[in-house]
Amino acid sequence: MGKKKKDDLSGRRFGKLTAIEPTEERKHGYVVWRCRCDCGKEISVESRYLKREMVTDCGCVPKIRARKDLRGQRFGRLVVLEETEKRAGNGEVIWKCRCDCGNPVEISGTRLLSGNKKSCGCLAGPKQKDFVGKRFGNLQVISYAGKKKGCHMWLCRCQCGKTLEVRQSNLQNGHSKSCGCKNSPVDSCHFLEGTCVEMIQSKTIFKNNTSGVRGVYLDKKRNKWVAQITFQKKTYYLGSYDTKQEAAEARLKGEEMYNDFLEWYYSRNEEK
């Protein structure tokens, strides 16, 4: 009888909740009680949550977290300056901080206290180097081009005259030493108006070409063979085709644009 009386929660109050009656529902072996909140709403709560006072209302009472005054405290490279008027989705305070690098940043107290945020982001990835004026193979660094997708980028000028942006890591590890002209299959290359004369006359296939035809590749997403041609620093789209043969024919026809250029180039040399 004592056990029965102990388990009978009818009429008992738990915070703003009053237990009305047990239901037939069971969760993890515990009786689920129908309860009424002081606001009038009824909810179902497991008996263990009521007894331990883990649930004391229907949710009508906003949960306000006790917050610490973090002003002046240091978290990694961050120093907390002041509380902002902004709040996170759970009502948590957003703090204004200053990073040792000088950048201001706004972060929630939880991220600071948990150690998940220790800088404005300057600690992520390798540090920016001073590469301006330095040479890497055929590339000379002109200026810093900013950070893109987490990587430091540098604007470089190739010995052939072409400018391009290169990742800092590719310059450091020697992966990038030219704009691509250094990988040319021809021994020498005379650039004129952004065009390598020897290259457009060469029939050599690059090692990374998987089609066996210059200017032709397979677009796997569309299952189409694409033909293109590059001339005077511009790449021209020559169409997509069902077969590699059709794409190869389109590429061959596209090479006709070389004819006038080569005729002008050789007539120019004859005049000299």
PDB file of N, CA, C and O in Angstrom, residues 63-97:
ATOM      1  N   LYS A  63      13.494  30.134 -20.349  1.00  0.00           N
ATOM      2  CA  LYS A  63      14.665  29.679 -19.608  1.00  0.00           C
ATOM      3  C   LYS A  63      15.768  30.721 -19.751  1.00  0.00           C
ATOM      4  O   LYS A  63      16.289  30.943 -20.844  1.00  0.00           O
ATOM      5  N   ILE A  64      16.075  31.370 -18.671  1.00  0.00           N
ATOM      6  CA  ILE A  64      17.105  32.411 -18.692  1.00  0.00           C
ATOM      7  C   ILE A  64      18.372  31.861 -18.072  1.00  0.00           C
ATOM      8  O   ILE A  64      18.384  31.458 -16.905  1.00  0.00           O
ATOM      9  N   ARG A  65      19.398  31.792 -18.862  1.00  0.00           N
ATOM     10  CA  ARG A  65      20.667  31.285 -18.368  1.00  0.00           C
ATOM     11  C   ARG A  65      21.384  32.336 -17.531  1.00  0.00           C
ATOM     12  O   ARG A  65      21.416  33.505 -17.884  1.00  0.00           O
ATOM     13  N   ALA A  66      21.915  31.857 -16.455  1.00  0.00           N
ATOM     14  CA  ALA A  66      22.744  32.765 -15.662  1.00  0.00           C
ATOM     15  C   ALA A  66      24.004  33.064 -16.454  1.00  0.00           C
ATOM     16  O   ALA A  66      24.649  32.161 -16.976  1.00  0.00           O
ATOM     17  N   ARG A  67      24.317  34.317 -16.598  1.00  0.00           N
ATOM     18  CA  ARG A  67      25.471  34.668 -17.413  1.00  0.00           C
ATOM     19  C   ARG A  67      26.576  35.266 -16.562  1.00  0.00           C
ATOM     20  O   ARG A  67      26.326  35.908 -15.542  1.00  0.00           O
ATOM     21  N   LYS A  68      27.774  35.018 -17.011  1.00  0.00           N
ATOM     22  CA  LYS A  68      28.931  35.560 -16.322  1.00  0.00           C
ATOM     23  C   LYS A  68      29.349  36.865 -16.987  1.00  0.00           C
ATOM     24  O   LYS A  68      29.128  37.057 -18.180  1.00  0.00           O
ATOM     25  N   ASP A  69      29.939  37.725 -16.216  1.00  0.00           N
ATOM     26  CA  ASP A  69      30.478  38.961 -16.767  1.00  0.00           C
ATOM     27  C   ASP A  69      31.873  38.647 -17.286  1.00  0.00           C
ATOM     28  O   ASP A  69      32.808  38.416 -16.520  1.00  0.00           O
ATOM     29  N   LEU A  70      31.998  38.603 -18.622  1.00  0.00           N
ATOM     30  CA  LEU A  70      33.257  38.193 -19.243  1.00  0.00           C
ATOM     31  C   LEU A  70      34.146  39.381 -19.611  1.00  0.00           C
ATOM     32  O   LEU A  70      35.224  39.175 -20.169  1.00  0.00           O
ATOM     33  N   ARG A  71      33.709  40.587 -19.295  1.00  0.00           N
ATOM     34  CA  ARG A  71      34.483  41.766 -19.690  1.00  0.00           C
ATOM     35  C   ARG A  71      35.902  41.729 -19.119  1.00  0.00           C
ATOM     36  O   ARG A  71      36.113  41.466 -17.937  1.00  0.00           O
ATOM     37  N   GLY A  72      36.872  41.979 -20.026  1.00  0.00           N
ATOM     38  CA  GLY A  72      38.273  42.015 -19.623  1.00  0.00           C
ATOM     39  C   GLY A  72      38.951  40.667 -19.627  1.00  0.00           C
ATOM     40  O   GLY A  72      40.180  40.590 -19.517  1.00  0.00           O
ATOM     41  N   GLN A  73      38.178  39.588 -19.759  1.00  0.00           N
ATOM     42  CA  GLN A  73      38.778  38.258 -19.740  1.00  0.00           C
ATOM     43  C   GLN A  73      39.381  37.916 -21.099  1.00  0.00           C
ATOM     44  O   GLN A  73      38.931  38.393 -22.138  1.00  0.00           O
ATOM     45  N   ARG A  74      40.415  37.076 -21.066  1.00  0.00           N
ATOM     46  CA  ARG A  74      41.107  36.662 -22.294  1.00  0.00           C
ATOM     47  C   ARG A  74      40.793  35.200 -22.595  1.00  0.00           C
ATOM     48  O   ARG A  74      40.814  34.350 -21.703  1.00  0.00           O
ATOM     49  N   PHE A  75      40.518  34.921 -23.865  1.00  0.00           N
ATOM     50  CA  PHE A  75      40.278  33.572 -24.351  1.00  0.00           C
ATOM     51  C   PHE A  75      41.140  33.376 -25.601  1.00  0.00           C
ATOM     52  O   PHE A  75      40.771  33.824 -26.686  1.00  0.00           O
ATOM     53  N   GLY A  76      42.303  32.750 -25.420  1.00  0.00           N
ATOM     54  CA  GLY A  76      43.224  32.610 -26.539  1.00  0.00           C
ATOM     55  C   GLY A  76      43.759  33.958 -26.962  1.00  0.00           C
ATOM     56  O   GLY A  76      44.364  34.680 -26.170  1.00  0.00           O
ATOM     57  N   ARG A  77      43.498  34.346 -28.203  1.00  0.00           N
ATOM     58  CA  ARG A  77      43.938  35.648 -28.726  1.00  0.00           C
ATOM     59  C   ARG A  77      42.859  36.717 -28.577  1.00  0.00           C
ATOM     60  O   ARG A  77      43.034  37.840 -29.022  1.00  0.00           O
ATOM     61  N   LEU A  78      41.730  36.345 -27.954  1.00  0.00           N
ATOM     62  CA  LEU A  78      40.597  37.253 -27.836  1.00  0.00           C
ATOM     63  C   LEU A  78      40.499  37.870 -26.447  1.00  0.00           C
ATOM     64  O   LEU A  78      40.639  37.169 -25.439  1.00  0.00           O
ATOM     65  N   VAL A  79      40.241  39.179 -26.390  1.00  0.00           N
ATOM     66  CA  VAL A  79      39.973  39.875 -25.139  1.00  0.00           C
ATOM     67  C   VAL A  79      38.561  40.440 -25.224  1.00  0.00           C
ATOM     68  O   VAL A  79      38.215  41.138 -26.187  1.00  0.00           O
ATOM     69  N   VAL A  80      37.718  40.115 -24.232  1.00  0.00           N
ATOM     70  CA  VAL A  80      36.325  40.560 -24.230  1.00  0.00           C
ATOM     71  C   VAL A  80      36.265  42.038 -23.855  1.00  0.00           C
ATOM     72  O   VAL A  80      36.797  42.452 -22.819  1.00  0.00           O
ATOM     73  N   LEU A  81      35.598  42.825 -24.703  1.00  0.00           N
ATOM     74  CA  LEU A  81      35.494  44.262 -24.472  1.00  0.00           C
ATOM     75  C   LEU A  81      34.203  44.647 -23.752  1.00  0.00           C
ATOM     76  O   LEU A  81      34.227  45.296 -22.719  1.00  0.00           O
ATOM     77  N   GLU A  82      33.071  44.212 -24.313  1.00  0.00           N
ATOM     78  CA  GLU A  82      31.795  44.619 -23.736  1.00  0.00           C
ATOM     79  C   GLU A  82      30.663  43.741 -24.242  1.00  0.00           C
ATOM     80  O   GLU A  82      30.798  43.035 -25.246  1.00  0.00           O
ATOM     81  N   GLU A  83      29.544  43.808 -23.526  1.00  0.00           N
ATOM     82  CA  GLU A  83      28.334  43.090 -23.925  1.00  0.00           C
ATOM     83  C   GLU A  83      27.624  43.872 -25.016  1.00  0.00           C
ATOM     84  O   GLU A  83      27.534  45.096 -24.956  1.00  0.00           O
ATOM     85  N   THR A  84      27.143  43.188 -26.045  1.00  0.00           N
ATOM     86  CA  THR A  84      26.381  43.847 -27.101  1.00  0.00           C
ATOM     87  C   THR A  84      24.886  43.702 -26.820  1.00  0.00           C
ATOM     88  O   THR A  84      24.478  42.981 -25.904  1.00  0.00           O
ATOM     89  N   GLU A  85      24.079  44.364 -27.609  1.00  0.00           N
ATOM     90  CA  GLU A  85      22.628  44.234 -27.478  1.00  0.00           C
ATOM     91  C   GLU A  85      22.113  43.015 -28.226  1.00  0.00           C
ATOM     92  O   GLU A  85      20.927  42.679 -28.137  1.00  0.00           O
ATOM     93  N   LYS A  86      22.982  42.353 -28.953  1.00  0.00           N
ATOM     94  CA  LYS A  86      22.590  41.187 -29.739  1.00  0.00           C
ATOM     95  C   LYS A  86      22.462  39.960 -28.832  1.00  0.00           C
ATOM     96  O   LYS A  86      23.151  39.849 -27.818  1.00  0.00           O
ATOM     97  N   ARG A  87      21.572  39.043 -29.235  1.00  0.00           N
ATOM     98  CA  ARG A  87      21.383  37.792 -28.511  1.00  0.00           C
ATOM     99  C   ARG A  87      21.338  36.632 -29.495  1.00  0.00           C
ATOM    100  O   ARG A  87      20.863  36.780 -30.620  1.00  0.00           O
ATOM    101  N   ALA A  88      21.848  35.488 -29.047  1.00  0.00           N
ATOM    102  CA  ALA A  88      21.791  34.283 -29.871  1.00  0.00           C
ATOM    103  C   ALA A  88      20.360  33.753 -29.865  1.00  0.00           C
ATOM    104  O   ALA A  88      19.486  34.284 -29.171  1.00  0.00           O
ATOM    105  N   GLY A  89      20.109  32.698 -30.641  1.00  0.00           N
ATOM    106  CA  GLY A  89      18.762  32.149 -30.739  1.00  0.00           C
ATOM    107  C   GLY A  89      18.201  31.690 -29.411  1.00  0.00           C
ATOM    108  O   GLY A  89      16.989  31.716 -29.197  1.00  0.00           O
ATOM    109  N   ASN A  90      19.059  31.262 -28.488  1.00  0.00           N
ATOM    110  CA  ASN A  90      18.609  30.802 -27.172  1.00  0.00           C
ATOM    111  C   ASN A  90      18.610  31.922 -26.132  1.00  0.00           C
ATOM    112  O   ASN A  90      18.483  31.682 -24.940  1.00  0.00           O
ATOM    113  N   GLY A  91      18.762  33.158 -26.598  1.00  0.00           N
ATOM    114  CA  GLY A  91      18.749  34.302 -25.691  1.00  0.00           C
ATOM    115  C   GLY A  91      20.092  34.620 -25.069  1.00  0.00           C
ATOM    116  O   GLY A  91      20.201  35.515 -24.228  1.00  0.00           O
ATOM    117  N   GLU A  92      21.115  33.907 -25.484  1.00  0.00           N
ATOM    118  CA  GLU A  92      22.440  34.082 -24.877  1.00  0.00           C
ATOM    119  C   GLU A  92      23.091  35.389 -25.335  1.00  0.00           C
ATOM    120  O   GLU A  92      22.884  35.853 -26.456  1.00  0.00           O
ATOM    121  N   VAL A  93      23.877  35.965 -24.453  1.00  0.00           N
ATOM    122  CA  VAL A  93      24.547  37.243 -24.728  1.00  0.00           C
ATOM    123  C   VAL A  93      25.641  37.066 -25.777  1.00  0.00           C
ATOM    124  O   VAL A  93      26.368  36.069 -25.775  1.00  0.00           O
ATOM    125  N   ILE A  94      25.743  38.034 -26.673  1.00  0.00           N
ATOM    126  CA  ILE A  94      26.836  38.097 -27.641  1.00  0.00           C
ATOM    127  C   ILE A  94      27.814  39.161 -27.161  1.00  0.00           C
ATOM    128  O   ILE A  94      27.423  40.297 -26.885  1.00  0.00           O
ATOM    129  N   TRP A  95      29.092  38.784 -27.080  1.00  0.00           N
ATOM    130  CA  TRP A  95      30.122  39.686 -26.558  1.00  0.00           C
ATOM    131  C   TRP A  95      30.991  40.241 -27.676  1.00  0.00           C
ATOM    132  O   TRP A  95      31.324  39.531 -28.626  1.00  0.00           O
ATOM    133  N   LYS A  96      31.339  41.509 -27.545  1.00  0.00           N
ATOM    134  CA  LYS A  96      32.261  42.134 -28.490  1.00  0.00           C
ATOM    135  C   LYS A  96      33.683  41.912 -27.988  1.00  0.00           C
ATOM    136  O   LYS A  96      33.999  42.200 -26.836  1.00  0.00           O
ATOM    137  N   CYS A  97      34.532  41.383 -28.869  1.00  0.00           N
ATOM    138  CA  CYS A  97      35.913  41.060 -28.496  1.00  0.00           C
ATOM    139  C   CYS A  97      36.888  41.686 -29.483  1.00  0.00           C
ATOM    140  O   CYS A  97      36.509  42.064 -30.594  1.00  0.00           O
TER     141      CYS A  97
END
